[in-house]
Structures are given as structure tokens and as C-alpha cells.
């Protein structure tokens, strides 16, 4: 069966043909591809066409598809039983490996997705502080829990209306939203509401509305103001954890949060999320404390094994330096292609995260992104599919580089982009 045939069948039985909306190619021309198998930096669709994959399941696959060591670890675990619903050793091993890499935390709780990690961390922050109010930033995505589905908001601290139908307005009443990169508004918010705030949550390198790298001054203000007002600082590291460096964002930025949320890489391609904090904060979570949180498949041994194998490999000396080298090569090549073809584009990059935006300056807030240019991305996406290069199917999404991408993959991609841009003029 072809991509086309699967797509027709899928739309009959799955709403919109998908199980997660951005997969449906609503933001780019053409129909979604159906993937059959993958290895390393490549995957193959149901038409038998092969692509270099720069989306990589949206970030988990930092070692590339079907990494042999991750697969072997998962299979070994699976042979011993796929789920126990009782304590098992791999949960302890992954927790120890995690905390060794994140020494600013003392305990970690595993869940099954990033959404669940953030939702639980917010509940814990509220329970631990005895306060209700949380603060997030426009353009930061923290999963699809009801009270986090707010992003709209201009002017000072909008107490937002939900972004999604089906979320009662009351559910988002205690979620305040501010623009990124605006220290003045942040200070004004804390002056008025700081003492009611349970937590400020931010992606330390916001990577869900393009890649909006923040000024150090802004992140420093987030740290200082929360500390001053007795609120908790949560880094949502579902993307950046084990991506921007071995220890996530904190050591890169020199800013330590009170809590962190994880997902994607920590499960090595299997469904895992996690949240972490000090012993003092974690003492509030059940069974130790009054904040309830549970999960039938939490700490699943197969997923723990895959996560453990992934952390082990990313912990090898030079691992992140090599990703940085590849990132720099890709960035330089794409920037040169843009300059050569007279395309107004910037490549924004943090290590192995990259984003191509069709404007001259890298934006630091969603408000500074020219949404009308997303159409150009759509054309690029479609033309690159023809040339065997797969980017995320939306101009608002970042790209991911893995250890499996070769120099040849990078060169082929740069060439494909350059040829595409040349064909436009
Ligand atoms: C992907 C993501 C989530 C949600 O994780 P899921 O596993 O998709 O539920 C939360 N926060 C950030 C920063 C993410 O990128």
C-alpha cells in the first residue's frame, strides 16, 4: 500500500488521520507521509522513498532511529517482562543516571509523557507553596494539560482565556501569561502578584514557537524574582534536557531552577516523562506527602532501559562537542546557501537544535516572528521532500540533529536546500 492509500484509510478511522495534530501537514502543502521503517539518520516511507530525517520524532532520537544499543537494551528488558506495576531495578538505575547528570536535583519521579511531567510538576509546585497562581510565557509549550493551554496575551499579564475548546475558562484563571524577553513587564507582574505565585514555568531555550533564544538578563530576572517572592522556578526541559548539553540547560546558562520537567530524550524513543526537584520539594508528593500523582505504566521497565541506554551513550566524552560541530557545519552551510541565493533567512541554533526563519534577525519573542513568512517554509518543506530531505512539517517547529547524522547527510541537505532556493529565483 502507498502513502496515499494509507492516508485515505487513516482519515476514516483516526480524526484528521493522525494521533497528534501537527503530523497532519496542515501548515505545509501536500499530504502526510506514512513511515514504515528507519535506521540512523534516515527513514523510509510506504512508497519506498528514503529521507534524511531532521525531525527525529520531535526530539527524542538524539542517537538517531533504531540505535542498536537502545534497541538491545529495550529488548532485553522486554524479555524479562514488559510491565510489573511494582518497583523494579531499572527505575533506580535511570534515576541514579539522571541525578548524576542533574546534580542540582535530589529526586526524580518518572511518568509517561512530557505533558504528564509538567502537569504533575505544576500540581507539586502549587502543593508545596500553598499558592495557586502560575506564570508562563507566550509561545512556550508545556504540553496539553487544561490549565497550560493558554498562550495568548498582550499587554501586562493577561489572565488568559483557553487556547482550546473544551477547557472551562475557570481552569485557566490561575495561569498568567507574559511575553518573553520583557524584563519590565516581568518586574511589574512580580510587584503586583509575586507573593501569590506558586511557580514561573519557562522553556530555558524556548523551542516550540521557533527557537527563541533569550537574553541572559531575562532568565536571570526569572531566577531572581521567583527567589525573592518565594515562588518556584521550573525549567521545562522536555526538549532541552540531555539536548543542549549533558546536564540540560542549567549548566549552559549558569542558572539553576527549583524544579525541572523532562521527556523526549529521557525515554530514548519510548513514552517517558520525569520531573525533578530537591528532597524538600519532592517530600510533598505521594506517598510521602499530600500531593497526589500516580501512573499504571510509570517507570515502565522497557522505557527505562531505553532511556538508560540513551543516557549512557550521550554521556560519552565529546558527545555534545560532536553535535555542536555538526550543528555549526549545518548552520554555516545553510547561511551560505541563503546568502548565495539572495534569500532573507536566519538559522537560529543552540547546539543540535536549529530553526530556519525567513527574516534577517533572530527573534526573541513570538511577537517578533513574521508569521506571514511561514508560507515560504511550506514551499521549502515540500521541495525538500522531493529531494529526500524531511524537515518538521511546520515553520514554527525546530529541527533536531542526532549523533547518527553524518557529514555527508549535512552536505546533502545543504545542497538540496541550495538547489531548492536556486530554483525559486
Ligand atoms: C513536547 C513538549 C511537551 C509535551 O511532551 P509530550 O510528551 O508531547 O506530552 C512539554 N513541554 C515541552 C517544552 C515540549 O517540547
Coordinates of C-alpha atoms and ligand atoms in Angstrom, one line a residue:
X1 CA 0.0 0.0 0.0
X2 CA 1.2 3.5 -0.9
X3 CA 1.4 6.6 1.3
X4 CA -1.7 7.9 -0.4
X5 CA -3.7 4.7 0.3
X6 CA -2.7 4.6 4.0
X7 CA -3.6 8.3 4.3
X8 CA -7.1 7.7 2.9
X9 CA -7.6 4.7 5.2
X10 CA -6.3 6.7 8.2
X11 CA -8.7 9.6 7.8
X12 CA -11.7 7.2 8.1
X13 CA -10.6 5.8 11.4
X14 CA -8.4 8.5 13.1
X15 CA -9.6 12.0 13.5
X16 CA -7.8 14.0 10.8
X17 CA -5.9 10.8 10.0
X18 CA -3.5 11.3 12.9
X19 CA -2.9 10.9 16.6
X20 CA -1.2 14.2 17.1
X21 CA -2.3 17.3 15.1
X22 CA 0.9 18.7 13.6
X23 CA 1.6 15.4 11.8
X24 CA -1.4 16.2 9.5
X25 CA 0.6 18.7 7.4
X26 CA -1.9 21.4 8.0
X27 CA 0.9 24.0 7.9
X28 CA 2.7 22.8 4.8
X29 CA 1.5 21.8 1.3
X30 CA 0.8 18.1 0.5
X31 CA -0.3 15.1 2.4
X32 CA 1.5 13.4 5.3
X33 CA 3.9 10.6 4.5
X34 CA 3.5 7.2 6.2
X35 CA 6.7 5.9 7.5
X36 CA 7.5 2.2 7.5
X37 CA 11.0 1.9 8.9
X38 CA 14.0 3.8 10.0
X39 CA 17.7 3.5 10.9
X40 CA 20.2 6.1 11.9
X41 CA 19.5 9.4 10.3
X42 CA 17.2 8.1 7.6
X43 CA 13.7 6.8 7.3
X44 CA 11.6 5.2 4.5
X45 CA 8.0 5.8 3.7
X46 CA 5.3 3.4 2.4
X47 CA 6.2 4.4 -1.2
X48 CA 9.7 3.1 -0.5
X49 CA 11.2 6.6 -0.7
X50 CA 14.1 7.3 1.7
X51 CA 14.7 10.6 3.5
X52 CA 17.3 12.3 5.7
X53 CA 15.2 13.0 8.9
X54 CA 15.7 16.3 10.7
X55 CA 12.6 16.0 12.8
X56 CA 13.5 12.7 14.6
X57 CA 10.2 12.1 16.3
X58 CA 10.3 15.7 17.6
X59 CA 13.5 15.3 19.6
X60 CA 13.7 12.0 21.5
X61 CA 16.0 10.3 19.0
X62 CA 19.3 12.1 19.8
X63 CA 21.1 8.9 18.8
X64 CA 19.1 8.6 15.6
X65 CA 16.5 6.0 14.7
X66 CA 16.7 2.4 15.9
X67 CA 20.0 2.8 17.7
X68 CA 21.3 -0.7 18.1
X69 CA 22.3 -0.3 21.8
X70 CA 18.9 1.3 22.7
X71 CA 17.1 -1.5 20.9
X72 CA 19.1 -4.2 22.5
X73 CA 18.5 -2.7 26.0
X74 CA 14.8 -2.4 25.4
X75 CA 14.6 -6.0 24.0
X76 CA 16.5 -7.4 26.9
X77 CA 14.1 -5.6 29.3
X78 CA 11.1 -6.8 27.3
X79 CA 12.2 -10.4 27.5
X80 CA 12.1 -10.1 31.3
X81 CA 8.5 -8.7 31.3
X82 CA 7.0 -5.6 29.7
X83 CA 5.5 -4.2 32.9
X84 CA 5.4 -5.1 36.6
X85 CA 3.3 -2.4 38.2
X86 CA 5.8 -2.8 41.1
X87 CA 9.2 -1.5 41.8
X88 CA 12.0 -2.8 39.6
X89 CA 15.7 -2.1 39.3
X90 CA 15.8 -0.1 36.0
X91 CA 13.8 2.7 37.6
X92 CA 16.5 3.1 40.3
X93 CA 19.3 2.9 37.7
X94 CA 17.7 5.6 35.4
X95 CA 17.0 7.8 38.4
X96 CA 20.7 7.5 39.5
X97 CA 21.9 8.2 36.0
X98 CA 19.6 11.2 35.7
X99 CA 20.6 12.7 39.0
X100 CA 24.3 12.2 38.3
X101 CA 23.8 14.4 35.2
X102 CA 21.5 16.9 37.0
X103 CA 23.2 17.3 40.4
X104 CA 21.1 20.4 41.2
X105 CA 18.2 18.0 41.9
X106 CA 17.9 15.3 44.5
X107 CA 15.0 13.2 43.5
X108 CA 13.1 12.4 40.3
X109 CA 9.6 10.9 39.6
X110 CA 9.0 9.1 36.3
X111 CA 5.8 9.4 34.3
X112 CA 4.8 8.5 30.8
X113 CA 4.9 11.8 28.8
X114 CA 6.1 15.4 28.8
X115 CA 2.5 16.6 29.3
X116 CA 2.2 14.4 32.4
X117 CA 5.5 15.6 33.7
X118 CA 4.6 19.3 33.5
X119 CA 1.1 18.8 34.8
X120 CA 2.4 16.9 37.8
X121 CA 5.2 19.4 38.4
X122 CA 2.7 22.3 38.5
X123 CA 0.5 20.4 40.9
X124 CA 3.5 19.8 43.1
X125 CA 4.6 23.4 42.9
X126 CA 1.2 24.5 44.0
X127 CA 1.0 21.9 46.8
X128 CA 4.5 22.8 48.0
X129 CA 4.0 26.5 48.1
X130 CA 0.3 26.6 49.1
X131 CA -0.3 29.0 46.2
X132 CA -2.4 28.7 43.1
X133 CA -1.1 31.2 40.6
X134 CA 1.4 30.1 37.8
X135 CA 3.1 32.2 35.2
X136 CA 4.0 31.1 31.7
X137 CA 5.2 32.9 28.6
X138 CA 3.6 33.3 25.2
X139 CA 5.0 30.8 22.7
X140 CA 6.2 28.4 25.4
X141 CA 4.5 25.0 25.1
X142 CA 4.2 22.9 28.2
X143 CA 2.0 20.0 26.9
X144 CA -1.7 19.9 26.7
X145 CA -2.9 19.9 30.3
X146 CA -6.0 22.1 30.6
X147 CA -4.5 24.9 32.7
X148 CA -1.5 25.2 30.4
X149 CA -3.3 25.6 27.1
X150 CA -3.0 29.3 27.2
X151 CA -0.5 31.4 25.2
X152 CA -2.4 34.4 24.0
X153 CA -1.8 37.6 25.8
X154 CA -0.6 41.0 25.1
X155 CA -0.1 43.9 27.4
X156 CA 0.6 43.2 31.1
X157 CA -0.2 39.8 32.4
X158 CA -3.3 38.7 30.8
X159 CA -5.2 36.2 32.8
X160 CA -5.9 34.2 29.8
X161 CA -8.7 32.5 28.1
X162 CA -8.0 29.0 27.0
X163 CA -6.5 28.3 23.5
X164 CA -8.5 25.2 23.1
X165 CA -12.3 24.5 23.1
X166 CA -13.3 22.2 25.9
X167 CA -11.2 23.9 28.5
X168 CA -13.5 25.8 31.0
X169 CA -12.4 29.4 31.5
X170 CA -12.2 28.7 35.2
X171 CA -9.4 26.2 34.6
X172 CA -7.0 28.8 33.3
X173 CA -8.0 31.6 35.8
X174 CA -4.8 30.9 37.8
X175 CA -2.5 30.9 34.7
X176 CA -0.9 34.2 34.0
X177 CA 0.8 34.8 30.6
X178 CA 3.5 37.3 29.7
X179 CA 5.6 37.9 26.6
X180 CA 9.2 36.5 26.6
X181 CA 12.1 38.9 26.6
X182 CA 10.4 41.7 28.5
X183 CA 12.0 42.3 31.9
X184 CA 9.9 45.3 32.6
X185 CA 6.6 43.5 32.3
X186 CA 8.0 40.7 34.4
X187 CA 9.1 43.1 37.2
X188 CA 5.7 44.8 37.1
X189 CA 3.9 41.4 37.4
X190 CA 6.0 40.3 40.4
X191 CA 5.4 43.7 42.1
X192 CA 1.7 43.1 41.9
X193 CA 1.3 39.3 42.1
X194 CA 4.7 37.8 43.1
X195 CA 3.5 36.9 46.6
X196 CA 0.6 34.8 45.2
X197 CA 2.8 33.0 42.6
X198 CA 3.4 29.2 43.1
X199 CA 5.7 28.9 40.1
X200 CA 7.1 30.5 37.0
X201 CA 7.5 28.0 34.2
X202 CA 9.7 28.6 31.1
X203 CA 11.5 26.6 28.5
X204 CA 15.0 27.7 29.1
X205 CA 15.6 27.7 25.3
X206 CA 12.0 28.2 24.1
X207 CA 11.8 25.7 21.1
X208 CA 8.1 25.4 20.4
X209 CA 7.4 28.6 18.5
X210 CA 10.6 28.6 16.6
X211 CA 13.8 28.8 18.6
X212 CA 13.5 32.0 20.7
X213 CA 16.9 32.2 22.5
X214 CA 16.5 34.5 25.5
X215 CA 18.9 37.1 26.7
X216 CA 20.7 36.1 29.9
X217 CA 19.3 39.1 31.6
X218 CA 15.8 37.9 31.1
X219 CA 16.4 34.4 32.5
X220 CA 18.4 35.9 35.4
X221 CA 15.4 38.1 36.2
X222 CA 13.1 35.0 36.2
X223 CA 15.5 33.4 38.7
X224 CA 15.9 36.4 41.0
X225 CA 12.3 37.4 41.1
X226 CA 11.0 34.0 41.9
X227 CA 13.6 33.6 44.7
X228 CA 12.7 37.0 46.1
X229 CA 9.0 36.2 46.2
X230 CA 9.1 32.6 47.4
X231 CA 7.9 31.2 44.1
X232 CA 9.4 28.2 42.4
X233 CA 11.3 28.4 39.1
X234 CA 10.5 25.5 36.8
X235 CA 12.6 24.8 33.7
X236 CA 10.5 22.8 31.2
X237 CA 13.4 20.8 29.7
X238 CA 11.3 18.3 27.8
X239 CA 13.2 19.4 24.7
X240 CA 16.4 20.8 26.2
X241 CA 17.1 18.1 28.7
X242 CA 20.1 16.0 27.5
X243 CA 19.9 18.0 24.3
X244 CA 21.7 21.3 24.9
X245 CA 24.3 19.6 27.0
X246 CA 24.9 16.6 29.2
X247 CA 23.2 18.3 32.2
X248 CA 20.5 20.2 30.3
X249 CA 20.1 23.9 30.3
X250 CA 21.2 24.8 33.9
X251 CA 25.0 24.5 33.4
X252 CA 24.8 26.0 30.0
X253 CA 23.0 29.1 31.3
X254 CA 24.6 29.2 34.8
X255 CA 21.1 29.4 36.2
X256 CA 19.6 26.8 38.5
X257 CA 15.9 26.2 38.6
X258 CA 14.0 24.8 41.6
X259 CA 12.3 22.1 39.5
X260 CA 12.7 20.6 36.1
X261 CA 10.5 18.6 33.7
X262 CA 11.7 16.1 31.2
X263 CA 10.5 13.9 28.4
X264 CA 11.6 13.1 24.8
X265 CA 15.3 12.1 25.1
X266 CA 14.9 10.6 28.6
X267 CA 12.8 7.8 27.1
X268 CA 15.1 7.0 24.1
X269 CA 12.0 6.9 21.8
X270 CA 9.7 5.3 24.3
X271 CA 7.0 7.1 26.3
X272 CA 8.7 8.6 29.4
X273 CA 8.5 11.9 31.2
X274 CA 10.0 12.9 34.5
X275 CA 10.0 15.7 37.0
X276 CA 12.7 16.5 39.5
X277 CA 13.5 18.8 42.4
X278 CA 15.1 18.9 45.9
X279 CA 14.2 16.3 48.6
X280 CA 12.4 19.1 50.4
X281 CA 10.1 19.8 47.5
X282 CA 9.7 16.2 46.5
X283 CA 8.7 15.3 50.1
X284 CA 5.3 16.8 49.2
X285 CA 4.5 14.1 46.6
X286 CA 2.5 11.0 47.4
X287 CA 3.2 8.6 49.1
X288 CA 5.4 11.0 51.1
X289 CA 3.1 14.0 51.1
X290 CA -0.3 15.2 50.3
X291 CA 0.1 16.0 46.5
X292 CA -1.3 13.0 44.6
X293 CA 0.3 11.7 41.4
X294 CA 0.3 8.1 40.1
X295 CA 0.6 6.0 36.9
X296 CA -0.1 2.4 35.9
X297 CA 2.8 2.3 33.5
X298 CA 5.1 4.8 35.3
X299 CA 8.7 3.6 35.4
X300 CA 7.9 1.1 32.7
X301 CA 11.0 -1.2 32.6
X302 CA 11.3 -1.3 28.8
X303 CA 11.1 2.5 28.6
X304 CA 13.6 2.8 31.5
X305 CA 16.0 0.5 29.7
X306 CA 15.8 2.6 26.5
X307 CA 16.3 5.8 28.5
X308 CA 19.3 4.3 30.4
X309 CA 21.0 3.2 27.2
X310 CA 20.4 6.6 25.7
X311 CA 21.8 8.5 28.7
X312 CA 24.8 6.2 28.7
X313 CA 25.7 6.9 25.1
X314 CA 25.1 10.6 25.4
X315 CA 27.4 10.6 28.5
X316 CA 30.5 9.6 26.4
X317 CA 33.2 12.2 26.4
X318 CA 33.0 14.5 23.4
X319 CA 29.3 13.6 22.6
X320 CA 27.9 17.1 22.8
X321 CA 31.1 18.7 21.2
X322 CA 30.5 16.5 18.2
X323 CA 26.8 17.5 18.0
X324 CA 27.9 21.1 18.2
X325 CA 30.4 20.6 15.4
X326 CA 27.7 19.2 13.2
X327 CA 25.3 21.9 14.1
X328 CA 27.8 24.6 13.3
X329 CA 28.5 22.9 9.9
X330 CA 24.8 22.8 9.0
X331 CA 24.2 26.3 10.2
X332 CA 27.2 27.7 8.2
X333 CA 26.1 25.8 5.0
X334 CA 22.5 27.0 5.2
X335 CA 23.5 30.6 5.9
X336 CA 25.9 30.5 2.9
X337 CA 23.2 29.0 0.7
X338 CA 20.8 31.8 1.7
X339 CA 23.4 34.5 1.0
X340 CA 24.3 32.9 -2.3
X341 CA 20.7 32.7 -3.5
X342 CA 19.7 36.1 -2.0
X343 CA 17.2 34.5 0.4
X344 CA 16.5 36.5 3.6
X345 CA 16.8 33.8 6.1
X346 CA 18.4 33.3 9.5
X347 CA 19.5 30.0 11.1
X348 CA 19.0 30.1 14.8
X349 CA 20.8 27.4 16.6
X350 CA 21.6 26.1 20.1
X351 CA 23.8 23.1 19.8
X352 CA 21.9 20.4 18.0
X353 CA 18.6 22.4 17.9
X354 CA 18.1 24.6 14.8
X355 CA 15.5 26.7 13.3
X356 CA 15.3 28.4 9.9
X357 CA 13.3 31.6 9.9
X358 CA 12.8 33.8 6.8
X359 CA 13.7 37.1 8.3
X360 CA 17.1 38.9 8.9
X361 CA 17.1 39.0 12.7
X362 CA 16.7 36.1 15.1
X363 CA 13.5 36.9 17.1
X364 CA 13.5 36.5 20.9
X365 CA 9.7 36.6 21.4
X366 CA 6.8 35.3 19.4
X367 CA 5.6 38.8 18.7
X368 CA 8.8 39.4 16.7
X369 CA 8.2 36.4 14.4
X370 CA 6.8 37.3 11.0
X371 CA 4.0 34.7 10.7
X372 CA 3.4 35.6 7.0
X373 CA 6.8 34.1 6.2
X374 CA 5.7 30.6 7.2
X375 CA 4.4 30.1 3.7
X376 CA 8.0 30.2 2.4
X377 CA 8.8 27.5 4.9
X378 CA 5.9 25.4 3.5
X379 CA 7.4 25.7 0.0
X380 CA 10.8 24.7 1.3
X381 CA 9.3 21.7 3.1
X382 CA 7.5 20.4 0.0
X383 CA 10.5 20.9 -2.3
X384 CA 12.9 19.2 0.1
X385 CA 10.6 16.2 0.4
X386 CA 11.0 15.8 -3.4
X387 CA 14.8 15.8 -2.8
X388 CA 14.7 13.3 0.0
X389 CA 15.1 15.6 3.0
X390 CA 12.5 15.7 5.7
X391 CA 12.0 18.7 7.9
X392 CA 9.3 19.2 10.6
X393 CA 6.0 19.9 8.9
X394 CA 5.6 23.4 10.3
X395 CA 7.7 26.5 10.1
X396 CA 7.2 27.0 13.9
X397 CA 9.0 23.8 14.7
X398 CA 12.7 23.4 15.3
X399 CA 15.0 20.8 13.7
X400 CA 17.0 18.2 15.6
X401 CA 20.5 16.9 14.9
X402 CA 21.4 13.4 16.1
X403 CA 24.7 11.6 16.6
X404 CA 23.6 9.4 13.6
X405 CA 23.7 12.3 11.2
X406 CA 26.8 12.1 9.1
X407 CA 28.8 14.9 7.5
X408 CA 27.5 13.5 4.2
X409 CA 23.9 14.0 5.4
X410 CA 24.7 17.6 6.3
X411 CA 26.3 18.2 2.9
X412 CA 23.5 16.6 1.0
X413 CA 20.9 18.6 3.0
X414 CA 22.8 21.9 2.3
X415 CA 23.0 21.1 -1.3
X416 CA 19.3 20.2 -1.5
X417 CA 18.4 23.5 0.2
X418 CA 20.7 25.5 -2.1
X419 CA 19.3 23.8 -5.2
X420 CA 15.7 24.5 -4.0
X421 CA 16.4 28.1 -3.3
X422 CA 18.1 28.5 -6.7
X423 CA 15.1 27.0 -8.4
X424 CA 12.9 29.7 -6.9
X425 CA 14.7 32.6 -8.5
Ligands
LIG1 C1 7.0 18.1 23.8 C2 6.9 19.0 24.9 C3 6.0 18.8 26.0 C4 5.0 17.8 26.0 O1 5.5 16.5 25.9 P1 4.6 15.3 25.3 O2 5.5 14.1 25.6 O3 4.3 15.6 23.9 O4 3.4 15.2 26.2 C5 6.1 19.7 27.1 N1 7.0 20.7 27.1 C6 7.9 20.9 26.1 C7 8.9 22.0 26.3 C8 7.8 20.1 25.0 O5 8.6 20.4 24.0

